[in-house]
Amino acid sequence: MNNSVFVRRRAQLIATLQPDSVALIRAATEQTRSRDTEYPFRQHSDFWYYSGFNEPDALLILSNRADFPAAQLLCREKDPAQEVWHGRRLGPQAASETLQLHATALSEQESVLYQALNGSSAVYLNLAEQTDLLQQVIGQMQLLKQREKRGDSAPSQLIDLAQLSAEQRLIKDDNEIAIMRQAGQISAQAHIRAMQYCRPGRFEYQLEAEILHHFALNGARYPAYNSIVGSGNNGCILHYTDNSSAMAAGDLVLIDAGCELQGYAADISRTFPVSGKFSDEQGALYQLVLDAQYAACNAVKPGSDFAAVTAAAEQVLTEGLLGLGILQGELSQLLADKACKQYFIHGIGHWLGLDVHDVGAYKVQQPKQHKGEQAFVPGMVLTIEPGLYIPAGSPTEPRWWDLAVRIEDNLLVTADGHENLTAAVPKEMNAIEQLMAMANARD
Ligand code: GLY
Ligand code: MN
Ligand code: MN
């Protein structure tokens, strides 16, 4: 990615800091998987957003102080003996040039941090996520307090950086939109591939393998989250990731999977029949979720908000469940009671970005006319994902039992509405059936 993007983001954050302040952002650390092997490294999202540097064990210090660099990176030094075992390191010298900031060795962390805090009016850091750093800062602040007689001074304010970075990350810049558009396309094609590969008797993890294969072949080495492939009643488990069952003819399979591309998540759900043809009950429930998804998507435009989108989906779901006899009673009462929540057990969607459940407030204090809801503005990216889950034993006719449907797309809010970044994967029933029939015909 072009480095000017990160320089611009840093400048934007620095401009919002109180005078004479520093902001501290720590890189992620490697996590042990077992004994001496690690999980694949994933950079901390804020650290990546402001640095574009993908190594562990680093600290980014941003400042608006006249006597301190605007952006300073502390990173691991070059070490040929370590690098031959564990991989290349950029090192402070190359980091300065490549990342366009002042870079020094991580071994200087204690003294650099002390200098950064000494004389600053406020220090910003992510208080909830960066607790080790917080402890270190508190220790240094205590030391500064003890040395006030010799002229040192501790910051008088410790401020949560999370809110500032979240506000900035909530509105995607052109660079992010381009990446997310591509992540949506790769993920959409992966879902198509899973539909084409699906046959009764194959295992859920084999569909997962098709999806991961497609991600990696197209430049997205990892998924953004553990893929969910739930057939039959496994679909009723929202975060089912065992993916261990053989898929049975006559069942639906619910897939929730998206790739991570240059740090950015896609998040798509599709539900389709294992043997390629929806039964009457499956079709009725599926069409209802699809209608609700269209209604919710249509409500995504500037000035709208998650409450409006939720209301649009709940109206359709409640009317439909009443029509199918799954809910009984008066429509107005069922709507008032939010009766559909018995089967629609999660929210309508969430912000999407570097984190799959991305940062950004859902409620705000202002402006009052939005009743506390965060109003959509161009550049926001969110998911729309209504679902219905009817586990066995639910108070309905047994013919509905064990059915689960979720349909999820990723929408960019634009000046005149929205762009569906994941539209390429079919969701109309006849389009899915056609796609699967063509794949089956090739057997
Ligand atoms: N894949 C997680 C979600 O849909 O929110
Ligand atoms: Mn999802
Ligand atoms: Mn989602």
Short mmCIF file of N, CA, C and O and ligand atoms in Angstrom, two decimals, residues 225 256 267-269 385 406 408, ligand 2:
data_model
loop_
_atom_site.label_atom_id
_atom_site.label_comp_id
_atom_site.label_asym_id
_atom_site.label_seq_id
_atom_site.Cartn_x
_atom_site.Cartn_y
_atom_site.Cartn_z
N TYR A 225 -12.11 -14.53 9.73
CA TYR A 225 -12.60 -15.16 10.96
C TYR A 225 -12.79 -16.63 10.64
O TYR A 225 -12.76 -17.01 9.46
N ASP A 256 -20.92 -19.12 6.46
CA ASP A 256 -20.58 -17.74 6.81
C ASP A 256 -19.06 -17.66 6.73
O ASP A 256 -18.36 -18.20 7.60
N ASP A 267 -17.37 -10.47 4.86
CA ASP A 267 -18.19 -11.26 5.80
C ASP A 267 -19.51 -11.62 5.11
O ASP A 267 -20.47 -10.87 5.16
N ILE A 268 -19.51 -12.78 4.44
CA ILE A 268 -20.67 -13.18 3.63
C ILE A 268 -21.33 -14.42 4.22
O ILE A 268 -20.63 -15.36 4.61
N SER A 269 -22.64 -14.44 4.27
CA SER A 269 -23.37 -15.68 4.57
C SER A 269 -24.29 -16.03 3.41
O SER A 269 -24.95 -15.14 2.84
N GLU A 385 -27.50 -8.80 7.61
CA GLU A 385 -27.51 -10.25 7.76
C GLU A 385 -28.68 -10.79 8.58
O GLU A 385 -28.49 -11.38 9.64
N ARG A 406 -29.44 -17.84 6.96
CA ARG A 406 -28.89 -16.48 7.11
C ARG A 406 -28.38 -16.05 5.73
O ARG A 406 -27.80 -16.85 5.00
N GLU A 408 -26.20 -12.80 4.14
CA GLU A 408 -25.40 -11.65 4.61
C GLU A 408 -24.60 -11.05 3.47
O GLU A 408 -23.86 -11.75 2.77
MN MN B 2 -20.87 -13.42 8.94
#
